[in-house]
Every structure is written in C-alpha cells, then in structure tokens.
Coordinates of C-alpha atoms and ligand atoms in Angstrom, one line a residue:
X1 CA 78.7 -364.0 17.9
X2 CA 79.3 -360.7 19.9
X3 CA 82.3 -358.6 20.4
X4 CA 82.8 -356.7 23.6
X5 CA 84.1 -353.4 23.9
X6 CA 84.4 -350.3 26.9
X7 CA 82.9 -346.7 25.2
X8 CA 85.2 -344.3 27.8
X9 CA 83.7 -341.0 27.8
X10 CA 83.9 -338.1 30.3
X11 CA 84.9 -334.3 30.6
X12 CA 88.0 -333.1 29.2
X13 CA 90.9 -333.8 31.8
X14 CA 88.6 -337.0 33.6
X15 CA 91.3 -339.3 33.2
X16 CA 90.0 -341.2 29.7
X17 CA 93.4 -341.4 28.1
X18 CA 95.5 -342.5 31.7
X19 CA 92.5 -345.0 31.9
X20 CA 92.7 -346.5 28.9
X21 CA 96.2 -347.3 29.2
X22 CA 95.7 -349.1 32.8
X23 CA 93.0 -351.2 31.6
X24 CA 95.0 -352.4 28.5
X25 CA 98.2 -353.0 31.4
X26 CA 95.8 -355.0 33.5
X27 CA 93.6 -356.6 30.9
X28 CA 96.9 -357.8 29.4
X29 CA 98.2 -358.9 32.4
X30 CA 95.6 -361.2 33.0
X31 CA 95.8 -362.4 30.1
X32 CA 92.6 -361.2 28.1
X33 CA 92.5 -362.1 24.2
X34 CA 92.4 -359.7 21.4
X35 CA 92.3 -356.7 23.5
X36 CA 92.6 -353.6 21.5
X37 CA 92.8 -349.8 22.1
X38 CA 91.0 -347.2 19.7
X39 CA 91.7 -343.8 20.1
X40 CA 88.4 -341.9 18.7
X41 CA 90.0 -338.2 19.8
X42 CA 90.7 -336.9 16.8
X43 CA 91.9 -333.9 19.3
X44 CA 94.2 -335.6 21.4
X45 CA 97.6 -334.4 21.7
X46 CA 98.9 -337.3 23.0
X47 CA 101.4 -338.9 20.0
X48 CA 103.0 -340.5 22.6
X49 CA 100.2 -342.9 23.7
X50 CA 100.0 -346.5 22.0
X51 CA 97.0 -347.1 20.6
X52 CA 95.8 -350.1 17.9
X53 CA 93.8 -348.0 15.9
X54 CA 93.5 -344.0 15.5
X55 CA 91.4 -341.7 14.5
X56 CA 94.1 -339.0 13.5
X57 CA 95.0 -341.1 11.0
X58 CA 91.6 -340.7 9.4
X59 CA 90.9 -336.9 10.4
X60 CA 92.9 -334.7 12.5
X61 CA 91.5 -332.3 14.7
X62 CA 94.3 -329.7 14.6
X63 CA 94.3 -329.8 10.9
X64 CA 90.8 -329.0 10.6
X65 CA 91.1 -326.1 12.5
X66 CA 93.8 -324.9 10.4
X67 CA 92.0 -326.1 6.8
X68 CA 88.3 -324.3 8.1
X69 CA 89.3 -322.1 10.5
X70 CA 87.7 -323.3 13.0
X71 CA 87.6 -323.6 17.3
X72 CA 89.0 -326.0 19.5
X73 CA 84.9 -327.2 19.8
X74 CA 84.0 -326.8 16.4
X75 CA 86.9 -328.7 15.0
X76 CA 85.8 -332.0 16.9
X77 CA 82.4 -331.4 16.0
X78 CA 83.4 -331.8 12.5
X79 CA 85.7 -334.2 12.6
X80 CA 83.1 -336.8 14.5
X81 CA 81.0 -335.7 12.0
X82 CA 83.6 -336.5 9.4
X83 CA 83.7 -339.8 11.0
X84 CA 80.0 -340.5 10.7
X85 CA 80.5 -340.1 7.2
X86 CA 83.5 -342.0 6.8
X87 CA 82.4 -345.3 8.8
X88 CA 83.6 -348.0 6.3
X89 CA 87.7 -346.7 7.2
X90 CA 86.6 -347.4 11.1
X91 CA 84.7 -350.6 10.3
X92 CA 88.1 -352.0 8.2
X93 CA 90.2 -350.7 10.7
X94 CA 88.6 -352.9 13.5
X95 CA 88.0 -355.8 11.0
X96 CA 92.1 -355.7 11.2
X97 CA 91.8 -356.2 14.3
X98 CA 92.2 -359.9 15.7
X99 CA 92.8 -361.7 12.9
X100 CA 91.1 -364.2 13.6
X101 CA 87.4 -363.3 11.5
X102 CA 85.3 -365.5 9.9
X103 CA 85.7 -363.5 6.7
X104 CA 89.1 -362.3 7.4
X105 CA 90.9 -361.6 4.0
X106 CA 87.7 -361.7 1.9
X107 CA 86.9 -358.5 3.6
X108 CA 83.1 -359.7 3.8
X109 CA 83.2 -361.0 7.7
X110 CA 83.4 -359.4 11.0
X111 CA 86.6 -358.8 13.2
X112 CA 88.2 -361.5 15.7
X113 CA 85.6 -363.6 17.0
X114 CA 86.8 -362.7 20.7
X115 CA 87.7 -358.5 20.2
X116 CA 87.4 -356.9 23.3
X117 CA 87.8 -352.9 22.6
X118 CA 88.2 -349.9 24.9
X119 CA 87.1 -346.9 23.0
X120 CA 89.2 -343.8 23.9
X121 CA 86.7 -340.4 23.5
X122 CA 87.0 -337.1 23.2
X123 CA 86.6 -334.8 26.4
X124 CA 83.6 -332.7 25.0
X125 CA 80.9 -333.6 26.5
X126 CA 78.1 -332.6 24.4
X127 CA 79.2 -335.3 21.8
X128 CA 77.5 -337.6 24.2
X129 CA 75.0 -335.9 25.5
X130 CA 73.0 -334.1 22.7
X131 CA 75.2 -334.6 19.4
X132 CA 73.7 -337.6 16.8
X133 CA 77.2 -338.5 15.5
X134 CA 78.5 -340.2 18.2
X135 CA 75.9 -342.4 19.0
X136 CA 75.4 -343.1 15.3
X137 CA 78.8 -344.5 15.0
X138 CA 78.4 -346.5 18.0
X139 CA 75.0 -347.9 16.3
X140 CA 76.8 -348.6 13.8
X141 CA 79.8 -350.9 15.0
X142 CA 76.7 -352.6 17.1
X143 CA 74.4 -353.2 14.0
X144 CA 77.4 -354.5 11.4
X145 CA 80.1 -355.6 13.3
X146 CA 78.0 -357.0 16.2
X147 CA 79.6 -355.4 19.7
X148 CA 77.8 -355.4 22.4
X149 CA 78.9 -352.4 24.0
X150 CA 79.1 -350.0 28.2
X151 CA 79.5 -346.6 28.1
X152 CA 82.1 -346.1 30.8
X153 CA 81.3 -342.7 31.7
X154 CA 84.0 -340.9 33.9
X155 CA 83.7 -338.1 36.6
X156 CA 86.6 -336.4 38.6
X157 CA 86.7 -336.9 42.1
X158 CA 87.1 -333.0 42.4
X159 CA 84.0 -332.5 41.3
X160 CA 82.5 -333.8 44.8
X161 CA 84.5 -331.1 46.5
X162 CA 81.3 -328.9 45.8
X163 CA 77.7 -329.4 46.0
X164 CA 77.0 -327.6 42.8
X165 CA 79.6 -329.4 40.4
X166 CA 78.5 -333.0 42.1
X167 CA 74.7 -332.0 41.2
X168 CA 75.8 -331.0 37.4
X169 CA 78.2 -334.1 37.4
X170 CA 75.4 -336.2 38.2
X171 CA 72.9 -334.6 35.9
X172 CA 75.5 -334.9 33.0
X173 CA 75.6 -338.8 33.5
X174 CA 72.2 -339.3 33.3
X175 CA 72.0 -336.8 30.1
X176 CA 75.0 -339.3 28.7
X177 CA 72.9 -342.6 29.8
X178 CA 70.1 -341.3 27.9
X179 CA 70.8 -340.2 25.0
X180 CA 74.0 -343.3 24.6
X181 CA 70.7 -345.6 25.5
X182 CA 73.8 -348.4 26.8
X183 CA 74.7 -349.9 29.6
X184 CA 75.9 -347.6 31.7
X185 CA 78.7 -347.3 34.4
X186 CA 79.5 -343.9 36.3
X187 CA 83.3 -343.8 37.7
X188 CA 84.7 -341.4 40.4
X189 CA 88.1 -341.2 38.9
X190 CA 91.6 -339.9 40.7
X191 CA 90.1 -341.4 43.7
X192 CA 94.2 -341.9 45.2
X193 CA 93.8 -337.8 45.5
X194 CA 90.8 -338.3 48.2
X195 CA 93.2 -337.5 51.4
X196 CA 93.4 -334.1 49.8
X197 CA 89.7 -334.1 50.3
X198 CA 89.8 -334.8 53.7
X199 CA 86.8 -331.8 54.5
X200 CA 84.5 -334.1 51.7
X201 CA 80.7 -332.6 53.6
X202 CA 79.2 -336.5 53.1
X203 CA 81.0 -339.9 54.2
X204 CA 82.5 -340.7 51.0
X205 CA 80.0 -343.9 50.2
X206 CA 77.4 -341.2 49.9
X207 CA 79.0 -339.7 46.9
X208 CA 79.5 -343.5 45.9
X209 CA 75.9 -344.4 46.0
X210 CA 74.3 -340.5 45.3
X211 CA 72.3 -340.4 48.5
X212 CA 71.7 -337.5 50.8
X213 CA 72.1 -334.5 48.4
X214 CA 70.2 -332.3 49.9
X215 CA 71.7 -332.7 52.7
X216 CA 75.0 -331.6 50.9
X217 CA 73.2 -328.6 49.8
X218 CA 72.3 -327.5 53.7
X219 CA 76.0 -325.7 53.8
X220 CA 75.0 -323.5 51.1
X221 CA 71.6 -322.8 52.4
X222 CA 72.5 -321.9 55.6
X223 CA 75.2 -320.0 54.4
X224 CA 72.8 -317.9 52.3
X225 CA 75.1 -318.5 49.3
X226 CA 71.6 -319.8 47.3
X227 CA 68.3 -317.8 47.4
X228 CA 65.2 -319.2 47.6
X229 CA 64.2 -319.9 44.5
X230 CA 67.1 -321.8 43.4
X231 CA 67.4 -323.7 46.6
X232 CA 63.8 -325.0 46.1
X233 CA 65.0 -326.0 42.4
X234 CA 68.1 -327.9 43.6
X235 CA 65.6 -329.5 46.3
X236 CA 63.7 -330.7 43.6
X237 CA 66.4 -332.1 41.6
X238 CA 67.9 -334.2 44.4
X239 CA 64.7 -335.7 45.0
X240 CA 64.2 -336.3 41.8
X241 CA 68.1 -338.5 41.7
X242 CA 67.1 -339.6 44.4
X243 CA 63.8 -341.0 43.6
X244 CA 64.9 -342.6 40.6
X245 CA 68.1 -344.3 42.1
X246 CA 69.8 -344.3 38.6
X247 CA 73.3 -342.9 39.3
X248 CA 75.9 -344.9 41.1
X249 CA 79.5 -344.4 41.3
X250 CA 82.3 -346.8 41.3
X251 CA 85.7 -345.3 42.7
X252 CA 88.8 -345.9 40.5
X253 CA 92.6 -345.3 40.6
X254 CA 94.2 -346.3 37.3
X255 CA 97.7 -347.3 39.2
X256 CA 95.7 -349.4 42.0
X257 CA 95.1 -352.7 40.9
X258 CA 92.4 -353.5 43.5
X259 CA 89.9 -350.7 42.5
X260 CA 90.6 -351.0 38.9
X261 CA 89.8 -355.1 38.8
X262 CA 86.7 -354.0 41.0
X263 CA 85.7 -352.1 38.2
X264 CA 86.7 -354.6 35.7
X265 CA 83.9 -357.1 37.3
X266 CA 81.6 -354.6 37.2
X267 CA 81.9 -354.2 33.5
X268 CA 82.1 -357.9 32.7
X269 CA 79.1 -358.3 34.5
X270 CA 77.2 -355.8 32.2
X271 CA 78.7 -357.4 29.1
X272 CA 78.2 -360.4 30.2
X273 CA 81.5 -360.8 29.7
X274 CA 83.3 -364.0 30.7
X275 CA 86.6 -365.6 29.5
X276 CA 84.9 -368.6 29.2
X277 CA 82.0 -367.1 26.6
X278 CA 85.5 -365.1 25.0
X279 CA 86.9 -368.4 24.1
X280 CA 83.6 -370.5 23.1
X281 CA 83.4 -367.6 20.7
X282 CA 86.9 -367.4 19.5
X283 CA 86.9 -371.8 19.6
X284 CA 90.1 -371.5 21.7
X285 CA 90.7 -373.6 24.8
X286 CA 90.8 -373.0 28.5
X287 CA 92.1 -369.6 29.3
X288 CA 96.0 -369.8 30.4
X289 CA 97.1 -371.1 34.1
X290 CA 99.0 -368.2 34.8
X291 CA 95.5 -365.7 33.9
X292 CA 93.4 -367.8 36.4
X293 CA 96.5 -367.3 39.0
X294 CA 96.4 -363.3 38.9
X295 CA 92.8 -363.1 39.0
X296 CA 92.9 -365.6 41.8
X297 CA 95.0 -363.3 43.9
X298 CA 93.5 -360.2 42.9
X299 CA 90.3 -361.7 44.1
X300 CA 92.0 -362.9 47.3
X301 CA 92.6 -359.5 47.6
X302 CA 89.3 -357.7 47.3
X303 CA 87.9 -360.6 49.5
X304 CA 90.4 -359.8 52.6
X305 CA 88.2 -356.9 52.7
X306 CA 85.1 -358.2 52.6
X307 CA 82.7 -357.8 49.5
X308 CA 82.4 -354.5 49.5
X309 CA 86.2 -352.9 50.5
X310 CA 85.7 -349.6 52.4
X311 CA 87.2 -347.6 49.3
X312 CA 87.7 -344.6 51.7
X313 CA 90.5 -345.9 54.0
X314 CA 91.7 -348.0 51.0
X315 CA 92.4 -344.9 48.6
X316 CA 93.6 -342.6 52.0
X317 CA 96.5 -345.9 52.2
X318 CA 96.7 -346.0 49.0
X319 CA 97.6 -342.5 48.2
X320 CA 100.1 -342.1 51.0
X321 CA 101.7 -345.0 50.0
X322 CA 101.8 -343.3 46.5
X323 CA 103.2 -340.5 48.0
X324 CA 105.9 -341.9 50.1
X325 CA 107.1 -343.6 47.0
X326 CA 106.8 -340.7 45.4
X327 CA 109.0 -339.0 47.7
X328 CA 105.9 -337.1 49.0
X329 CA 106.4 -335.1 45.7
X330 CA 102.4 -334.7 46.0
X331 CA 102.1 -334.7 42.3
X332 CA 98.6 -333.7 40.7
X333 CA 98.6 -336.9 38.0
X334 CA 100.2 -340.5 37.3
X335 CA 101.3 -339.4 33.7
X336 CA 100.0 -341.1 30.6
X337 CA 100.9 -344.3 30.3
X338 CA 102.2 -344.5 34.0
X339 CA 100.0 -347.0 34.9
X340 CA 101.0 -350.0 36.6
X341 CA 97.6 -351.7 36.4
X342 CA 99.0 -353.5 40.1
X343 CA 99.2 -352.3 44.0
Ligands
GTP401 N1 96.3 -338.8 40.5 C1 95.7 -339.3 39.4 N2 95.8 -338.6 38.3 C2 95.2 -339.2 37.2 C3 94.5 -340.4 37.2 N3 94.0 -340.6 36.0 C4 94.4 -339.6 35.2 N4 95.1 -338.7 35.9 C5 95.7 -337.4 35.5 O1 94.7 -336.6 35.0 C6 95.2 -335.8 33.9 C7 94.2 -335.9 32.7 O2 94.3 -337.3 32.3 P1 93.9 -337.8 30.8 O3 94.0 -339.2 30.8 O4 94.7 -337.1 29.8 O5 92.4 -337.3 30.7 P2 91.5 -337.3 29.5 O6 90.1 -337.5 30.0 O7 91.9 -338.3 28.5 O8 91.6 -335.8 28.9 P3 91.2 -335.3 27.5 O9 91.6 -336.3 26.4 O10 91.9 -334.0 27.3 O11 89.7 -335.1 27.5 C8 96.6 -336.3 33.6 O12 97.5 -335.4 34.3 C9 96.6 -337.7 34.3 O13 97.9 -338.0 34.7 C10 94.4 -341.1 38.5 O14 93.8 -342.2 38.6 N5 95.0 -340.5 39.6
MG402 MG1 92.3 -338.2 26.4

C-alpha cells in the first residue's frame, strides 16, 4: 500500500505557496481522491492560504524568534528541528487525513489508503541541501506511513536572465537531488513572465534541457567581465552538467492549465502514479466520467501541439493573453491563491 505525495521546495519567493494552490485547483478539478495540502513553513506569513494540515499550529516561526531571540534563518532552523523531534503530531495529523485507514480510529494504522499530498516548504534552501532535519522527516513519513515521495524542486525563470544565477540555480538542484536522494523534478517557474525576457542569450529549450552553457558564458568572457581563472572554473563546471545530463527543466505557469497538467504527467509518471493504482488501493471503483472528460480535453490539448508543445511561443501567447485580460496592468505575480488551474 503506498501513498503519494509532491515535496515542493525551492528558493524563497520561487512560487511554492502560488504552486501549491494551482495544483490542489487542478488536481481537484480532475477529480483526484484524497488530495491534501501540508504547509511545512512554519515561516510563512500567508494566514490566508488554505491548507489541510499546518505546521504553525505545531511551531511558529515568528514565535520562536521572539521566545529565543533568534534570526529570520535561525528561527526555521529550529523550528524544523523542533519538528524532527516532534514527528508523532505530523504523523497523526496525516493519519487524519483521508479517513479512510485501515486503522483509522484505533490510531494503530496508516492514513487514507489513496492520500495524495503536496508538501508546501520553506524557502531556505539549505534545509534541503545540507541540513539532516528535513530529510529525516521525509524518511520518516516514507518508513511509517509508507509515501512514496518527488521532490519538486522549483527555480525562477529570472534566474536564466544571467549566466551566473542559471549556473548556481542548476548547481543548487543537483545539491537538493543529492542530498533529498528522491525522485527529482526541476521546474522553471513564472514561465507566463518569459516575453519580458525576450533578450534570453540561448533559445529557450536550452535552458529547458541545460545544454550549451558555455556557450552562455561566451558574453561574459568576451566581455572581460570574468578573468581567467574563474572562466576556466565555470568551463569546467558546465562540462561537468553537461556530461552528466542530470538536470532538466520543466516550464510551469501555475494559472495555465496546459503547462501545469504537463507537469502533472511528469510527476505521475515518477510516482508511478495512476488513478487506476489510486483506486485499487483505496478499493473504490472506476474513477468519475466527468474526471476522464477533463483529462481528455486537456490531453486534446497538449496533443494539438504535438508531443512536445513549443513552450516558448506558448508562454509569449499565453502571457499576453494574461495581460490583455489584465488590462495590460503588467503585474509581477498571480497572487496566492489566484490560480485558476485552467487556460
Ligand atoms: N507571474 C507569475 N507569478 C507567480 C507565479 N507563481 C508565483 N508567482 C508570484 O511569485 C511570488 C512568490 O510566490 P510564493 O508562492 O509566495 O513563493 P514561495 O516560494 O512560496 O515563497 P516563500 O514561501 O517566501 O519561500 C508571488 O508574488 C506570486 O504571486 C507564476 O506562475 N507566474
Ligand atoms: Mg511559500
């Protein structure tokens, strides 16, 4: 018996919280069981956002900079830590979850049979990449309560803007991939923005697929911006991205359907997700008509542009569409919660 569930992690501002929301609007809208969001920032500000189960409600991250006089980073630091020691409240908050356990009520089973959980993080980076805590809890829901579990890790489209902040972007995900040791997917988020973009130095699939980098890196040599030394270093490192072929992006924006039930196959895929296995586990029947219907379409829709949708010209459309219904108000976010999960 497995339960499934989305780790989101990323740099603070990445678009976790906004993506969250979408996937709950479009997971619900197509009708996926027992799909839950845990907010595991115990720094988030956010008391507007509607989540199944926090984390604030366990430790606060604000409070514990007031109690121990602590930083912004120190704070969260302890709190996850505080976590790690506190596992049993997480374990029976996601047992409450569901409602449909084998040991539901006795307290000695596992939550719903078919839980599918997207895990809301915190934007500090280092609890992911070097911290134990983090991936000790995560061990932890894995070894008791059985999920099988893909670290979702998130990356601002801005940061392709510049050769440097791609490079450390792309350095950070394989420092999350290791240490998380799950199934990893990279996201380009934000990716309705791109027409701002429009001087990007590399077709935009190159970004996608991480190819070419030191060809990205020519600008600043020429320019002279890099000496010698550290241009032969961040030679060296683009080989060795390149070599390995291990980071790939997918481009996402939360309010476009399309990209966001691209990404959506992708992560079923590495869950091995289906809604057929969801209900043999869960005992329930065929999934609902109306499920199979939207899928359908949005399928319909991904296949009008061929297997692999050229994502620049979709996002440029996209966003001025965005923008003429926005009054061409040229806003920098969609807003939490503003996701509409469909084009
Ligand atoms: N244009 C656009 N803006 C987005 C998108 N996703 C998120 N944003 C905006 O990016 C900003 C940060 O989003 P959040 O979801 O709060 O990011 P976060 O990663 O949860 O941030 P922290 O919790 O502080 O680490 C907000 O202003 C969002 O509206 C997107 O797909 N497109
Ligand atoms: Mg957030």
């Amino acid at each position: 018996m497995v339960r499934f569930g989305q780790v989101v992690v990323g740099a603070a501002g990445a678009g976790k919280t906004t993506y969250c929301n979408g996937v709950k609007h479009l997971l619900s809208l197509e009708g996926r069981p027992n799909l839950f969001v845990v907010n595991l920032d115990p720094a988030s500000e956010n008391y507007a956002y509607e989540c199944d189960v926090d984390v604030r409600d366990l430790v606060c991250a604000r409070t514990v900079q007031e109690e121990y006089k602590l930083g912004p980073n120190g704070s969260l630091v302890y709190c996850i830590e505080y976590l790690e020691n506190h596992l049993e409240w997480l374990h029976t908050q996601l047992r409450g979850l569901g409602g449909k356990g084998k040991g539901e009520g006795d307290g000695s089973g596992g939550p719903g049979d078919d839980l599918y959980v997207v895990l809301d993080c915190p934007g500090q980076v280092e609890l992911y990449s070097t911290h134990d805590s983090f991936r000790a809890i995560l061990r932890s829901l894995e070894k008791s309560l059985e999920f099988r579990f893909v670290c979702v890790n998130l990356v601002d489209l801005q940061l392709c803007s510049d050769p440097g902040n791609f490079l450390a972007a792309i350095l950070l995900s394989l420092n999350v991939m290791l240490h998380l040791e799950l199934s990893h997917v990279n996201v380009l988020t934000k990716c309705d923005l791109l027409g701002r973009y429009q001087d990007l130095a590399m077709p935009f699939d190159y970004f996608l697929e991480a190819q070419d980098l030191s060809q990205y890196f020519l600008g600043d040599r020429l320019s002279g911006r890099l000496d010698a030394k550290f241009n032969r270093l961040t030679e060296n490192l683009c080989e060795l991205v390149e070599d390995f072929s291990l980071v790939s992006f997918v481009p996402v924006a939360v309010e476009d359907g399309k990209s966001m039930h691209h990404l959506m196959k992708v992560l079923d895929k590495c869950l091995g997700y289906t809604a057929a296995a969801a209900s043999a586990a869960s005992g329930h029947g065929d999934p609902m008509d109306q499920r199979q219907a939207l899928m359908e379409s949005l399928d319909a829709s991904l296949a009008a542009e061929g297997i692999k949708p050229d994502w620049y010209e979709h996002f440029i459309k996209f966003g001025a569409l965005r923008e003429s219904q926005q009054g061409g108000g040229g806003e920098q976010g969609v807003g939490q919660g503003g996701a509409s999960g469909t084009e």
